């Protein structure tokens, strides 16, 4: 039988699954993932003109718009974490997860349409690394929100 996470409180078992990460590991993942996302955002903003290497999804909006979405989400996650405003952290990480999932699907679609037998690693990396890490961080923030609501 699955035991409730903290102090036997059953409400903590509702919603997001338990994320058994230590606070130190969660912070390390957040710093690395947010640094990568912020760097990507700034790179999109600074990119002088669209490149042929961009996926269909990246080309669907002006690059600086993608950059601002990423940078604003990073700032939202950092400010939310510092202020312990967990809904902001959750929305920010879900935004980043969605962006990277979209970038990954776009990269995989481009490879599927122009199949040469290779090149799919970027799409898989965006989905499995950035996308999933931001989902895990959103889940960790959700757990913090649950603790805050239940005064644990």
Tab-separated table of C-alpha atoms in Angstrom:
chain	number	residue	atom	x	y	z
A	1	UNK	CA	0.000	0.000	0.000
A	2	UNK	CA	1.205	3.478	-0.816
A	3	UNK	CA	1.809	5.596	2.263
A	4	UNK	CA	0.882	9.311	2.288
A	5	UNK	CA	3.877	11.557	1.786
A	6	UNK	CA	4.044	13.906	4.752
A	7	UNK	CA	2.642	13.375	8.228
A	8	UNK	CA	0.109	10.885	6.891
A	9	UNK	CA	-2.001	13.622	5.313
A	10	UNK	CA	-4.171	12.025	2.591
A	11	UNK	CA	-4.747	15.306	0.728
A	12	UNK	CA	-1.126	15.287	-0.379
A	13	UNK	CA	-1.799	12.128	-2.367
A	14	UNK	CA	-4.308	13.911	-4.628
A	15	UNK	CA	-3.137	15.681	-7.771
A	16	UNK	CA	0.444	15.514	-8.935
A	17	UNK	CA	2.399	12.355	-8.208
A	18	UNK	CA	4.944	12.367	-5.461
A	19	UNK	CA	8.270	13.762	-6.609
A	20	UNK	CA	10.901	12.137	-4.377
A	21	UNK	CA	13.636	14.704	-4.981
A	22	UNK	CA	15.587	16.341	-2.224
A	23	UNK	CA	15.329	20.136	-2.031
A	24	UNK	CA	19.027	20.401	-2.912
A	25	UNK	CA	18.614	18.275	-6.052
A	26	UNK	CA	15.435	20.121	-7.010
A	27	UNK	CA	17.262	23.454	-6.704
A	28	UNK	CA	20.212	22.159	-8.748
A	29	UNK	CA	17.858	20.931	-11.498
A	30	UNK	CA	15.976	24.227	-11.437
A	31	UNK	CA	19.155	26.305	-11.703
A	32	UNK	CA	20.495	24.240	-14.608
A	33	UNK	CA	17.181	24.044	-16.485
A	34	UNK	CA	16.373	27.725	-15.988
A	35	UNK	CA	19.897	28.753	-17.034
A	36	UNK	CA	19.521	26.692	-20.219
A	37	UNK	CA	16.043	28.100	-20.944
A	38	UNK	CA	17.145	31.671	-20.230
A	39	UNK	CA	20.186	31.236	-22.461
A	40	UNK	CA	17.989	29.865	-25.242
A	41	UNK	CA	15.594	32.774	-24.829
A	42	UNK	CA	18.357	35.348	-25.030
A	43	UNK	CA	19.790	33.554	-28.059
A	44	UNK	CA	16.408	33.708	-29.833
A	45	UNK	CA	16.176	37.429	-29.039
A	46	UNK	CA	19.727	38.092	-30.289
A	47	UNK	CA	19.489	35.953	-33.444
A	48	UNK	CA	19.717	38.491	-36.280
A	49	UNK	CA	17.626	36.630	-38.844
A	50	UNK	CA	15.810	33.329	-39.145
A	51	UNK	CA	18.000	30.383	-39.983
A	52	UNK	CA	17.189	27.462	-42.242
A	53	UNK	CA	18.085	25.236	-39.288
A	54	UNK	CA	14.988	26.367	-37.386
A	55	UNK	CA	12.080	23.964	-37.064
A	56	UNK	CA	8.563	24.656	-38.295
A	57	UNK	CA	7.466	25.379	-34.736
A	58	UNK	CA	10.297	27.852	-34.154
A	59	UNK	CA	9.401	29.572	-37.424
A	60	UNK	CA	5.724	29.837	-36.418
A	61	UNK	CA	6.382	32.996	-34.390
A	62	UNK	CA	9.009	35.714	-34.637
A	63	UNK	CA	12.161	34.450	-32.929
A	64	UNK	CA	12.251	37.313	-30.476
A	65	UNK	CA	8.702	36.379	-29.406
A	66	UNK	CA	9.917	32.847	-28.568
A	67	UNK	CA	12.838	34.429	-26.762
A	68	UNK	CA	10.620	36.674	-24.680
A	69	UNK	CA	8.295	33.767	-23.804
A	70	UNK	CA	11.275	31.756	-22.549
A	71	UNK	CA	12.887	34.656	-20.661
A	72	UNK	CA	9.601	35.752	-19.050
A	73	UNK	CA	8.903	32.163	-17.964
A	74	UNK	CA	12.398	31.910	-16.455
A	75	UNK	CA	11.956	35.191	-14.588
A	76	UNK	CA	8.523	34.040	-13.402
A	77	UNK	CA	9.953	30.772	-12.095
A	78	UNK	CA	12.824	32.484	-10.279
A	79	UNK	CA	10.667	35.228	-8.749
A	80	UNK	CA	7.984	32.690	-7.807
A	81	UNK	CA	10.544	30.423	-6.139
A	82	UNK	CA	12.108	33.291	-4.176
A	83	UNK	CA	8.704	34.603	-3.053
A	84	UNK	CA	7.312	31.089	-2.555
A	85	UNK	CA	4.509	31.934	-4.975
A	86	UNK	CA	4.072	28.367	-6.197
A	87	UNK	CA	1.295	28.972	-8.766
A	88	UNK	CA	3.703	31.277	-10.616
A	89	UNK	CA	6.449	28.660	-10.484
A	90	UNK	CA	4.055	25.985	-11.767
A	91	UNK	CA	2.787	28.120	-14.663
A	92	UNK	CA	6.341	29.142	-15.574
A	93	UNK	CA	7.690	25.592	-15.653
A	94	UNK	CA	4.619	24.332	-17.531
A	95	UNK	CA	5.133	27.109	-20.098
A	96	UNK	CA	8.759	26.060	-20.522
A	97	UNK	CA	7.806	22.379	-20.732
A	98	UNK	CA	5.226	23.210	-23.395
A	99	UNK	CA	7.678	25.284	-25.424
A	100	UNK	CA	10.340	22.591	-25.370
A	101	UNK	CA	7.823	19.851	-26.133
A	102	UNK	CA	6.626	21.916	-29.119
A	103	UNK	CA	10.207	22.549	-30.265
A	104	UNK	CA	10.935	18.835	-29.961
A	105	UNK	CA	7.835	17.763	-31.872
A	106	UNK	CA	8.669	20.355	-34.536
A	107	UNK	CA	12.206	19.017	-34.852
A	108	UNK	CA	10.934	15.434	-35.107
A	109	UNK	CA	8.343	16.471	-37.697
A	110	UNK	CA	11.039	18.151	-39.792
A	111	UNK	CA	13.145	14.990	-39.653
A	112	UNK	CA	10.156	12.803	-40.536
A	113	UNK	CA	9.339	14.968	-43.557
A	114	UNK	CA	12.928	15.007	-44.803
A	115	UNK	CA	14.114	11.612	-43.561
A	116	UNK	CA	17.813	10.918	-43.997
A	117	UNK	CA	18.030	8.235	-41.319
A	118	UNK	CA	19.447	10.539	-38.658
A	119	UNK	CA	19.054	13.892	-36.956
A	120	UNK	CA	16.304	13.066	-34.497
A	121	UNK	CA	18.484	13.536	-31.382
A	122	UNK	CA	17.677	17.259	-31.032
A	123	UNK	CA	13.917	16.716	-30.901
A	124	UNK	CA	14.270	13.847	-28.456
A	125	UNK	CA	16.607	15.933	-26.287
A	126	UNK	CA	14.225	18.883	-26.194
A	127	UNK	CA	11.319	16.653	-25.195
A	128	UNK	CA	13.103	14.253	-22.840
A	129	UNK	CA	15.540	16.644	-21.219
A	130	UNK	CA	14.117	20.145	-21.135
A	131	UNK	CA	10.442	19.246	-21.395
A	132	UNK	CA	10.459	16.490	-18.805
A	133	UNK	CA	12.740	18.347	-16.378
A	134	UNK	CA	10.385	21.329	-16.411
A	135	UNK	CA	7.429	18.991	-15.811
A	136	UNK	CA	9.242	17.498	-12.816
A	137	UNK	CA	10.005	20.982	-11.496
A	138	UNK	CA	6.357	21.981	-11.944
A	139	UNK	CA	5.368	18.861	-9.982
A	140	UNK	CA	7.842	19.764	-7.221
A	141	UNK	CA	6.355	23.275	-7.045
A	142	UNK	CA	2.869	21.756	-6.921
A	143	UNK	CA	3.958	19.719	-3.893
A	144	UNK	CA	5.199	22.930	-2.254
A	145	UNK	CA	1.826	24.528	-2.972
A	146	UNK	CA	0.078	21.548	-1.350
A	147	UNK	CA	2.317	21.864	1.728
A	148	UNK	CA	1.636	25.597	1.892
A	149	UNK	CA	-2.141	25.108	1.628
A	150	UNK	CA	-2.098	22.417	4.307
A	151	UNK	CA	0.335	24.372	6.528
A	152	UNK	CA	2.857	21.508	6.640
